[in-house]
Coordinates of C-alpha atoms in Angstrom, one line a residue:
X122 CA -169.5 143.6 -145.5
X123 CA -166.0 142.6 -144.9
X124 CA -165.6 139.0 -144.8
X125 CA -165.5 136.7 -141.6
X126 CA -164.1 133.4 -142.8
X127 CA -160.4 132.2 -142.1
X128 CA -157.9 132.5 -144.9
X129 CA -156.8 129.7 -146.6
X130 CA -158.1 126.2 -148.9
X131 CA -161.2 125.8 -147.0
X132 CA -162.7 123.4 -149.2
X133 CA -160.4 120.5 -147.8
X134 CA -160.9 121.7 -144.4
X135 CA -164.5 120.9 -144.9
X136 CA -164.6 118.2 -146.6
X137 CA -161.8 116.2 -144.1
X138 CA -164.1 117.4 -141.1
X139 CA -167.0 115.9 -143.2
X140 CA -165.3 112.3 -143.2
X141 CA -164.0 112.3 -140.0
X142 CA -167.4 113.0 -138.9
X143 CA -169.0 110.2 -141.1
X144 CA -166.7 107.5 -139.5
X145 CA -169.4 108.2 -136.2
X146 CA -172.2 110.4 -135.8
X147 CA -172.3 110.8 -132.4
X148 CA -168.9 113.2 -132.8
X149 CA -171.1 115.8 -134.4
X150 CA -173.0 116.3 -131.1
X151 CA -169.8 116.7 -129.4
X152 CA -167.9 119.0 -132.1
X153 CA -171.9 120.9 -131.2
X154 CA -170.9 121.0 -127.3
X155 CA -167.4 122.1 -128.3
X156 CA -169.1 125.5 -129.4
X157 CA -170.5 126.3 -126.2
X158 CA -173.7 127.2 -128.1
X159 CA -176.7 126.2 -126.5
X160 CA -178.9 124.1 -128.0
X161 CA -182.4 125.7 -128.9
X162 CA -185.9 123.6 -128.3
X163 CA -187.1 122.3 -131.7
X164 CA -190.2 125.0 -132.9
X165 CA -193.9 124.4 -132.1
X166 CA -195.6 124.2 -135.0
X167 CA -198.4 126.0 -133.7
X168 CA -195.4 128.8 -133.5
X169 CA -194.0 128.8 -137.1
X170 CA -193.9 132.3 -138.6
X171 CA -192.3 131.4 -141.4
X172 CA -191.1 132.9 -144.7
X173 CA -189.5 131.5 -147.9
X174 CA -186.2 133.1 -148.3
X175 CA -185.5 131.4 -151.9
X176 CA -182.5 131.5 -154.5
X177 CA -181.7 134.7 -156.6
X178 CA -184.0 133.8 -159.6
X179 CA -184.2 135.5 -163.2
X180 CA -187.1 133.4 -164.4
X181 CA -189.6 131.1 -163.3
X182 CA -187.9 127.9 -161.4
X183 CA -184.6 129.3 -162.2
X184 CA -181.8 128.9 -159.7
X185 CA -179.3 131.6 -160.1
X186 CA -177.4 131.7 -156.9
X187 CA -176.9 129.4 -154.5
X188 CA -177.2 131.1 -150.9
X189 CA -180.9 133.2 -150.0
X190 CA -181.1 136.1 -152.5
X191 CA -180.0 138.8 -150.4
X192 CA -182.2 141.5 -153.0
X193 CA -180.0 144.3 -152.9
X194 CA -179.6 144.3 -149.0
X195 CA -176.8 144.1 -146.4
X196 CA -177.1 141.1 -144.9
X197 CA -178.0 142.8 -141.3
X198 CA -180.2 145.0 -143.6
X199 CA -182.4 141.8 -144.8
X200 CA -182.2 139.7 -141.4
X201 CA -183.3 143.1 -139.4
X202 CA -186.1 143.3 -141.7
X203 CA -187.5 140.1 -141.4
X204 CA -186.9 139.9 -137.9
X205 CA -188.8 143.5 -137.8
X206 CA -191.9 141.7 -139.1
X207 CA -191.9 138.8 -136.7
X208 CA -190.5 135.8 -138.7
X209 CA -189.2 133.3 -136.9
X210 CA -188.4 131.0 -139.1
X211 CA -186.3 131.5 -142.7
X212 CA -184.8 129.0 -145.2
X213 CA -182.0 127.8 -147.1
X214 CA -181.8 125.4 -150.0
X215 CA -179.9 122.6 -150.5
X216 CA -179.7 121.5 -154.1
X217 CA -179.7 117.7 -154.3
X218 CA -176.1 116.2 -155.0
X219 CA -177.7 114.7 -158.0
X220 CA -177.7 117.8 -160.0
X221 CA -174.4 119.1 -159.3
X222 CA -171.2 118.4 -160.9
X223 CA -168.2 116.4 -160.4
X224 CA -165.8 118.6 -161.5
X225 CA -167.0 122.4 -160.8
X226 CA -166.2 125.3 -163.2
X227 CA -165.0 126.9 -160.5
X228 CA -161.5 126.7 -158.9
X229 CA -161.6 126.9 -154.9
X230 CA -160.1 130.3 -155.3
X231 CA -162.4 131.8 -157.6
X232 CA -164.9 130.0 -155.4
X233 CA -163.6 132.2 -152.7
X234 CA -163.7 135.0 -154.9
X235 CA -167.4 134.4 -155.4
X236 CA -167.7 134.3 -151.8
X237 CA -166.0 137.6 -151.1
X238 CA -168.3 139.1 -153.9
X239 CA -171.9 137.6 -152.4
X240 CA -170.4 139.2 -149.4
X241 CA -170.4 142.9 -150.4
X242 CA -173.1 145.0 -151.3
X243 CA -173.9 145.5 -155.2
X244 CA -173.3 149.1 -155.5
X245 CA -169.9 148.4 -154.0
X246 CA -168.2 145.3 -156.2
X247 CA -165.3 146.1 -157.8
X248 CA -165.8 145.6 -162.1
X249 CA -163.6 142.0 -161.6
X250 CA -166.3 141.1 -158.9
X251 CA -169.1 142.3 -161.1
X252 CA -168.0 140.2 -163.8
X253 CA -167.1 137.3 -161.9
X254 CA -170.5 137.0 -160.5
X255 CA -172.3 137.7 -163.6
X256 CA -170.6 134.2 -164.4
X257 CA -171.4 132.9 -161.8
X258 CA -175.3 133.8 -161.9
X259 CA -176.2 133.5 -165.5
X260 CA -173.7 130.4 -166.2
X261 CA -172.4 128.6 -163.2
X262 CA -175.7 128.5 -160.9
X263 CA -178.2 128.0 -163.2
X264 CA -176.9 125.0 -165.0
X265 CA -175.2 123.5 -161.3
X266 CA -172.0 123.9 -162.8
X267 CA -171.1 123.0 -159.1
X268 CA -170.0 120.5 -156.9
X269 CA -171.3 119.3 -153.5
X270 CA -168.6 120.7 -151.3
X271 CA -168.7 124.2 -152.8
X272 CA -172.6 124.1 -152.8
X273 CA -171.9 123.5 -148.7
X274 CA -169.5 125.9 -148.5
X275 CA -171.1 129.1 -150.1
X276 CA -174.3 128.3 -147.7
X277 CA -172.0 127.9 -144.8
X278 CA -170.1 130.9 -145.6
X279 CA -173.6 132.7 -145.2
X280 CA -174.2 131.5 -142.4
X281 CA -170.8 132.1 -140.9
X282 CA -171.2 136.0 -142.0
X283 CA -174.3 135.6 -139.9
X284 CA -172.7 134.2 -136.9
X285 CA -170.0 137.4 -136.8
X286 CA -172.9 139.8 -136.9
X287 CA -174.5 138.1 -133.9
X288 CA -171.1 138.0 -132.4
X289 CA -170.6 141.6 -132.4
X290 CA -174.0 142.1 -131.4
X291 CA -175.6 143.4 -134.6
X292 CA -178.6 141.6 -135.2
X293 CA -181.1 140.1 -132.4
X294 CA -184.1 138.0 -132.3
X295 CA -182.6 136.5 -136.1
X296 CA -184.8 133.9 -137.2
X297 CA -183.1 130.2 -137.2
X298 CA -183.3 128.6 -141.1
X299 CA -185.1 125.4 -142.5
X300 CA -183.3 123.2 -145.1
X301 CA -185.0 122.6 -147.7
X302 CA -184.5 120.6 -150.6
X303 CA -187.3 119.4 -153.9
X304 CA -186.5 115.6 -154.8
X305 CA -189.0 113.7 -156.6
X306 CA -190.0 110.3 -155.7
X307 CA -192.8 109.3 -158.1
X308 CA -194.9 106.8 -157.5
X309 CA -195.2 103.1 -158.3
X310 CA -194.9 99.9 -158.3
X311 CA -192.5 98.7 -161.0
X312 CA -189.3 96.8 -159.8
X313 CA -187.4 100.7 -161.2
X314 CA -189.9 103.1 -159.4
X315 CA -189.3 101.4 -156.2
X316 CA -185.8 101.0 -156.7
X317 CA -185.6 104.9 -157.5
X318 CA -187.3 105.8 -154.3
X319 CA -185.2 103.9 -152.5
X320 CA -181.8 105.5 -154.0
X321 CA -183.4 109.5 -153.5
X322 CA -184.1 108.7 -150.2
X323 CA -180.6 107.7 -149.3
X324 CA -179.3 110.5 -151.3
X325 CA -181.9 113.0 -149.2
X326 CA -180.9 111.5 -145.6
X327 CA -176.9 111.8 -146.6
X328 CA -177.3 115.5 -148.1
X329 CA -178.8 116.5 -145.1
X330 CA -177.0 114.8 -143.0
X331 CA -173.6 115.6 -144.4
X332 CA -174.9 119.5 -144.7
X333 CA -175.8 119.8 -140.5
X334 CA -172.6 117.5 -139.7
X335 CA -170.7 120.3 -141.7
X336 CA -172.4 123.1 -139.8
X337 CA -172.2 121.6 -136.4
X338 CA -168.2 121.3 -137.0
X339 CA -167.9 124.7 -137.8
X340 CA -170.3 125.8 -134.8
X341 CA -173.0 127.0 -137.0
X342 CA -175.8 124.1 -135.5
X343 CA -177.6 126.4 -134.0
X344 CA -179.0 128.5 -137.1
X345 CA -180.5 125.1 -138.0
X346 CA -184.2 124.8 -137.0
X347 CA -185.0 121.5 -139.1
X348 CA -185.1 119.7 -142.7
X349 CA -187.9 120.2 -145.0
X350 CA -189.2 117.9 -148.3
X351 CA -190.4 120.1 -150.5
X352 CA -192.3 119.3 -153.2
X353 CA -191.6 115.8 -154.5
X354 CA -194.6 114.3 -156.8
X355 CA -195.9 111.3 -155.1
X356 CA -199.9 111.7 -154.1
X357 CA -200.1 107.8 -153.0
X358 CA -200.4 107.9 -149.2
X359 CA -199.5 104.1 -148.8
X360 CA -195.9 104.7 -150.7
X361 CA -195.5 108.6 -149.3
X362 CA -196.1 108.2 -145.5
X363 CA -193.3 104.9 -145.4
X364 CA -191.1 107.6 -146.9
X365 CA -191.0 110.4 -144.8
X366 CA -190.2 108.2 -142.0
X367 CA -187.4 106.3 -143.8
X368 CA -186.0 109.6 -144.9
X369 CA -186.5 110.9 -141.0
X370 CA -184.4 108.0 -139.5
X371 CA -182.2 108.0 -142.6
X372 CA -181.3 111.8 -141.2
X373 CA -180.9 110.4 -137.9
X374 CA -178.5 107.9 -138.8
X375 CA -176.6 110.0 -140.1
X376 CA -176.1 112.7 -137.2
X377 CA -176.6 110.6 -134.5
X378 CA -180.1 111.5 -133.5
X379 CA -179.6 114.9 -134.7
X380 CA -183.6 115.4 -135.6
X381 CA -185.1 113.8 -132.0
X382 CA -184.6 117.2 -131.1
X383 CA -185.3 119.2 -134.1
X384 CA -188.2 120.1 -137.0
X385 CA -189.5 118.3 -140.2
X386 CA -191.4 119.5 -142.5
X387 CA -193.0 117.2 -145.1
X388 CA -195.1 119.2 -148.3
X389 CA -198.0 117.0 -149.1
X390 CA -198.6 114.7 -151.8
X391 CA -197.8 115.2 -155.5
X392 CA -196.9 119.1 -155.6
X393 CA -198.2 119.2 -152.0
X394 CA -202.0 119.6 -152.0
X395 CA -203.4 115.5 -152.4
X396 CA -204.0 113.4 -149.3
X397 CA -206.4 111.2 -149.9
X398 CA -206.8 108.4 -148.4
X399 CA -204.2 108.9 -145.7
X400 CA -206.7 108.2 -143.2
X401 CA -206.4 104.4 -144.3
X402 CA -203.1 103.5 -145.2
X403 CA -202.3 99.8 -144.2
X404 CA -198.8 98.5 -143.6
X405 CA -197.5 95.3 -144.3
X406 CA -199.0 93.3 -141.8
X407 CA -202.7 94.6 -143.0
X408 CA -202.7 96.7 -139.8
X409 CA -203.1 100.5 -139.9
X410 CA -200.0 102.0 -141.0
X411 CA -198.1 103.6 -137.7
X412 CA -197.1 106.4 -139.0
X413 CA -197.1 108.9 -136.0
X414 CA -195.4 106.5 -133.6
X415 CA -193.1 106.3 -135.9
X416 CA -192.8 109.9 -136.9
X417 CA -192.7 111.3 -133.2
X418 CA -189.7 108.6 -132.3
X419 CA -187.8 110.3 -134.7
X420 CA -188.5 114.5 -134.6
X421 CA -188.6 117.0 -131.8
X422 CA -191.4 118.3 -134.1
X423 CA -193.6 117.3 -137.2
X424 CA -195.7 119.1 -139.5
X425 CA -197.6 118.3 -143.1
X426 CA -197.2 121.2 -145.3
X427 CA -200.2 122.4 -147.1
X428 CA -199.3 123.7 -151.0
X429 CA -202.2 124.8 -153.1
X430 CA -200.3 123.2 -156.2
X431 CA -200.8 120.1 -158.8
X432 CA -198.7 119.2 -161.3
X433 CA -199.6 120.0 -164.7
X434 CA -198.0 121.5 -168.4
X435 CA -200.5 124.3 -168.5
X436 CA -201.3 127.4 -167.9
X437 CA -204.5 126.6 -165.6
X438 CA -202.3 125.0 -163.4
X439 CA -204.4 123.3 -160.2
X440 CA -207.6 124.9 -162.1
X441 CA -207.0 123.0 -164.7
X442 CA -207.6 119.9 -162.4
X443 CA -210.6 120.9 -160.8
X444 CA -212.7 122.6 -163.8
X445 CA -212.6 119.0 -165.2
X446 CA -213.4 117.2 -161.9
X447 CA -217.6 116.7 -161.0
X448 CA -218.8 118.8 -158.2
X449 CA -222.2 117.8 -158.7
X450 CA -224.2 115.1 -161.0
X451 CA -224.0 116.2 -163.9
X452 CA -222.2 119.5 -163.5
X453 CA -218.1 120.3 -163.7
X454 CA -216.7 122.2 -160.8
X455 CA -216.8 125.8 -161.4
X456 CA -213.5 128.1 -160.2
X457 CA -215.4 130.8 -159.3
X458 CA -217.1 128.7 -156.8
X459 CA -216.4 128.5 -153.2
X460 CA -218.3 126.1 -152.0
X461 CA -216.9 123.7 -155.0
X462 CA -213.3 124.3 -154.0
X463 CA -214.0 123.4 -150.4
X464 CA -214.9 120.1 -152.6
X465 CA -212.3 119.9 -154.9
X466 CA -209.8 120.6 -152.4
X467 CA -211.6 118.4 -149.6
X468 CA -212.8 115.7 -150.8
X469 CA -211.5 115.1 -154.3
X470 CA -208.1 116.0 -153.2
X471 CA -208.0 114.7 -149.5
X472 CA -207.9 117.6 -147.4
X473 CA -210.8 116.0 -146.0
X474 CA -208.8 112.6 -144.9
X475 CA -206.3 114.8 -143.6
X476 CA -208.0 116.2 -140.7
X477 CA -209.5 112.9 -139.9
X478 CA -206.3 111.7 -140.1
X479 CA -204.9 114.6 -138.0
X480 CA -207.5 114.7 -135.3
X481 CA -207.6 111.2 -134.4
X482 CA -203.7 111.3 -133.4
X483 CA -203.6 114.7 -132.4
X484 CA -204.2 113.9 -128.5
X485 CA -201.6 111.4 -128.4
X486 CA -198.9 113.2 -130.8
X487 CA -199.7 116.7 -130.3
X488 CA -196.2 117.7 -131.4
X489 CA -196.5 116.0 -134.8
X490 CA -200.1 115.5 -135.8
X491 CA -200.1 119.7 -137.8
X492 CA -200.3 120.9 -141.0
X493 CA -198.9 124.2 -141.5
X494 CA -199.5 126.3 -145.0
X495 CA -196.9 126.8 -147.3
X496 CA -198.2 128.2 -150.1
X497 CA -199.2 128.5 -154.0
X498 CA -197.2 128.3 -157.1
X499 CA -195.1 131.1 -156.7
X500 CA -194.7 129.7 -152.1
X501 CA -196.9 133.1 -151.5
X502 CA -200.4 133.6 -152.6
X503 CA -200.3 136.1 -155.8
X504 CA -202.5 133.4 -157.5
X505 CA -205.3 133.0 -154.5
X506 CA -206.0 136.4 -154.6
X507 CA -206.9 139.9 -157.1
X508 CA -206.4 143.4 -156.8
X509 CA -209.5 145.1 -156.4
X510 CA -211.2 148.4 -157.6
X511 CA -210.1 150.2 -154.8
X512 CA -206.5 148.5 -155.0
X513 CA -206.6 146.6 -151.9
X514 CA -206.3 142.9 -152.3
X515 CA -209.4 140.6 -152.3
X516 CA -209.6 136.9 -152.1
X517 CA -210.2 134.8 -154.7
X518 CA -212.8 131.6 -154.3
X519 CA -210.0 129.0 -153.8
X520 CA -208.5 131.1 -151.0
X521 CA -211.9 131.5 -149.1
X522 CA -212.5 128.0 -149.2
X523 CA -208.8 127.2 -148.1
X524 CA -209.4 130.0 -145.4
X525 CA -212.9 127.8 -144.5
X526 CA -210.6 124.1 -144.4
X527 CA -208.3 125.5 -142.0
X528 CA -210.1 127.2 -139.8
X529 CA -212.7 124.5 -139.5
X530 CA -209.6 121.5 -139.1
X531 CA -208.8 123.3 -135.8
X532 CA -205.5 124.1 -134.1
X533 CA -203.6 121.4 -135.6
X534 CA -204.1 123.0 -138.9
X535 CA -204.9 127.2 -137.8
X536 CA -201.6 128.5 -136.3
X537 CA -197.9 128.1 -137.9
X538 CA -197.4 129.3 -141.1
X539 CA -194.0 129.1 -143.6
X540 CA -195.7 130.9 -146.6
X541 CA -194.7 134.2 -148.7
X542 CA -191.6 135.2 -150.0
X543 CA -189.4 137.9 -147.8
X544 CA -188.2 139.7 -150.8
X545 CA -188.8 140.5 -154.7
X546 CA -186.8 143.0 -157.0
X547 CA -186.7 144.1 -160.3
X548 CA -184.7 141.3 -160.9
X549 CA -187.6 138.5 -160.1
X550 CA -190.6 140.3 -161.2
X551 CA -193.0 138.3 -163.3
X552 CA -195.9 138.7 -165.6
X553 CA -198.1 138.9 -162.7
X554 CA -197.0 141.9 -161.2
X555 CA -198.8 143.7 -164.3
X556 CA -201.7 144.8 -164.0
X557 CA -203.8 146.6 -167.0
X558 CA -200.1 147.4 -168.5
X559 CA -198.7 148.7 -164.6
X560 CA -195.9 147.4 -162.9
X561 CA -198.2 146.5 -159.0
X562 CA -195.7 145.1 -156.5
X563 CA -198.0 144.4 -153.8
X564 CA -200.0 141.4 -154.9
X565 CA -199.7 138.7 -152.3
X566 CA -196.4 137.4 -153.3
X567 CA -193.6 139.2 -150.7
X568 CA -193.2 141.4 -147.8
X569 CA -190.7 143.7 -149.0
X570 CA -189.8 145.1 -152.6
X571 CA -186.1 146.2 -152.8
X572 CA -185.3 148.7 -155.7
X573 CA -182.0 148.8 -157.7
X574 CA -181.0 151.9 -155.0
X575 CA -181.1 149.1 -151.9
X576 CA -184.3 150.1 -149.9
X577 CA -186.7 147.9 -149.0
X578 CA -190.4 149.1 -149.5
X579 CA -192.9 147.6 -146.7
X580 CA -195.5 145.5 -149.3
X581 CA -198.8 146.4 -146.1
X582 CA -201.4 144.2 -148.0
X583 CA -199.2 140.5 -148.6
X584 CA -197.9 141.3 -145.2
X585 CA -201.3 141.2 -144.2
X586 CA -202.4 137.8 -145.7
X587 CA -199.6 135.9 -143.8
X588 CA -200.1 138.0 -140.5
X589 CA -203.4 137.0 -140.3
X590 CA -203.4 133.6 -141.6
X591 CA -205.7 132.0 -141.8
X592 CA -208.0 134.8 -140.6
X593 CA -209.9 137.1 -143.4

């Protein structure tokens, strides 16, 4: 794909239309206007179809590229074929500023040269660009060897090469994106856990900020459906519910109201699966705690995002939690168990308070009282369900009873989904794609699996689980 950018040190460009914008934000609605691009109606969340669309990754929470991993594909190739499945909604990630470096390993012109590369098809790089990006992927991305400004400009590049297909009239329907970006703000309630909240929640609002200002200036706004906190390790309700709405008007400052009219997405306490108690959070003045009044003042659209995760060093992951938890006198919950995973994950977790929480604001903030899920460990659902004797895929207890919650929550919590990856390769395989010794591709965890020759094989059973979610 032959590149669509402008010649010439476009690093400076963007970072001097970054800091004229920053002097006011109301400027970035007008550089929007200047574009003659009209402005799209923030998502329902009862209409999410959603997909990840993650990072090129070698091994497990590995970040080897910057921009969506493309697996193999044109880039009309892989939006056609997720726009061929009905997604509506993709995503991009926005590594926070913290990681990256001050000084990159990367000149601007080898940054272009990167660029150029992402830009054409494997099969087709020249053995300079081959090289150049095996740099890049095995030492530059993985280690955010990096700055800011060329993290913002390889993502903006991506979405420029986007715009020219639209332009010419080569793609249609294309699903609009969702930033995301994984900061932790752990909880407590020392003087330096407060304090660190307080700092990642500046440093949230001003990447995101600075990231749409940047593509509103270059008339890319309108591939931006809305922000997303991914997961960010803080299951206390009475520290986690202040935050999203600091970091929601903390975006809003920044872009002059730029999220009134747009979605946020907020993964659920800890690693995204603990609410409880968020049914009864108090604010300062002992009342209880406003938070969708607050929420709605500040988002075209809100939703809580389910992930069936919990932190923890072992190889049991959120199992380990709940064998060790009492689901009856006496007795330890039992993972084969549907009926104690609706506990577990209702009560002893908060799923529970969540629909209370959920259904007593839903008539007065139906836009923003939702919870939309996002996935397991892996954002699909390879560990919620097994392969079966007859090699179809059958669900395992915890996703029955996750099946039960959400159907029995209701509306707010039935329709919208941003769950299942849109594309694995060779390249991202992991151990459990094996099965008895056998490579199994279609296991709950993409839609499409892309071969080293560039097609893209339809995955018929983990399209299935998200089709019907949260139907059987």
């Amino acid at each position: 794909m032959k590149s669509c950018r402008p010649k010439g040190p476009k690093i400076g460009l963007a970072l001097l239309l970054g800091a004229v914008l920053w002097l006011g934000a109301a400027p970035a609605f007008a550089a929007a206007t200047a574009c003659n691009a009209p402005v799209s109606p923030p998502l329902r969340v009862s209409q999410i179809k959603g997909v990840r669309t993650k990072w090129l990754s070698f091994a497990p929470d590995k970040r080897n590229s910057i921009e969506p991993d493309l697996a193999h594909l044109s880039l009309r190739r892989w939006m056609d074929d997720l726009h061929r499945v009905g997604v509506n909604l993709a995503e991009i990630n926005l590594e926070p500023r913290r990681k990256l470096a001050r000084r990159s390993a990367l000149s601007d012109r080898q940054l272009h040269e990167v660029e150029d590369a992402i830009s054409t098809l494997r099969g087709a790089r020249t053995p300079a660009q081959k090289s150049l990006m095996e740099r890049f992927e095995d030492s530059i991305a993985p280690h955010w060897e990096y700055t800011v400004s060329q993290r913002d400009e390889i993502l903006l590049d991506f979405l420029r090469h986007l715009q020219a297909l639209r332009a010419r009239g080569a793609i249609a329907g294309s699903p609009r994106f969702i930033i995301h970006q994984r900061l932790w703000f752990s909880p407590g309630s020392s003087r330096r856990k407060r304090r660190n909240r307080r700092v990642r929640a500046d440093e949230f609002a001003d990447d995101m900020a600075g990231f749409i200002r940047l593509a509103d200036a270059h008339c890319l706004g309108g591939w931006i459906a809305g922000i997303r906190l991914g997961e960010h390790n803080n299951n206390d309700m009475n520290e986690f519910l202040p935050l999203v709405v600091r970091l929601a008007r903390g975006v809003n400052e920044g872009t002059g109201g730029w999220l009134k009219t747009h979605l946020f997405v907020a993964d659920g306490g800890g690693m995204g699966a603990e609410y409880r108690g968020i049914n009864h959070v108090l604010g300062r003045n002992g009342q209880p705690y406003p938070f969708f009044r607050d929420i709605a003042q500040e988002t075209g659209a809100f939703t809580f995002g389910y992930k069936f995760e919990r932190l923890l060093r072992s190889d049991h992951g959120i199992r380990g939690y709940m064998m060790i938890q009492h689901c009856g006198p006496q007795r330890f919950c039992n993972v084969h168990s549907v009926r104690d995973w609706e506990k577990y994950l209702g009560k002893i977790l908060g799923f529970d308070d969540l629909v209370s929480f959920l259904k007593a604001n839903r008539a007065r903030y139906p836009r923003d009282a939702n919870v939309v899920f996002v996935g397991d460990i892996t954002d699909a659902a390879v560990n919620l369900v097994r392969l079966g004797n007859n090699g179809t895929l059958e669900d395992r207890a915890p996703m029955t009873a996750l099946r039960h919650l959400f159907i029995k929550a209701g509306p707010m919590a039935t329709s919208g989904k941003i769950f299942m990856n849109g594309f694995n390769t060779d390249a991202n395989i992991r151990r459990q794609n094996y099965r008895e010794g056998k490579l199994v591709v279609d296991i709950g965890r993409a839609f499409y699996f892309v071969g080293n020759n560039g097609e893209a094989r339809f995955l018929p059973q983990s399209y299935r689980i998200w089709k019907d979610w949260p139907q059987p």
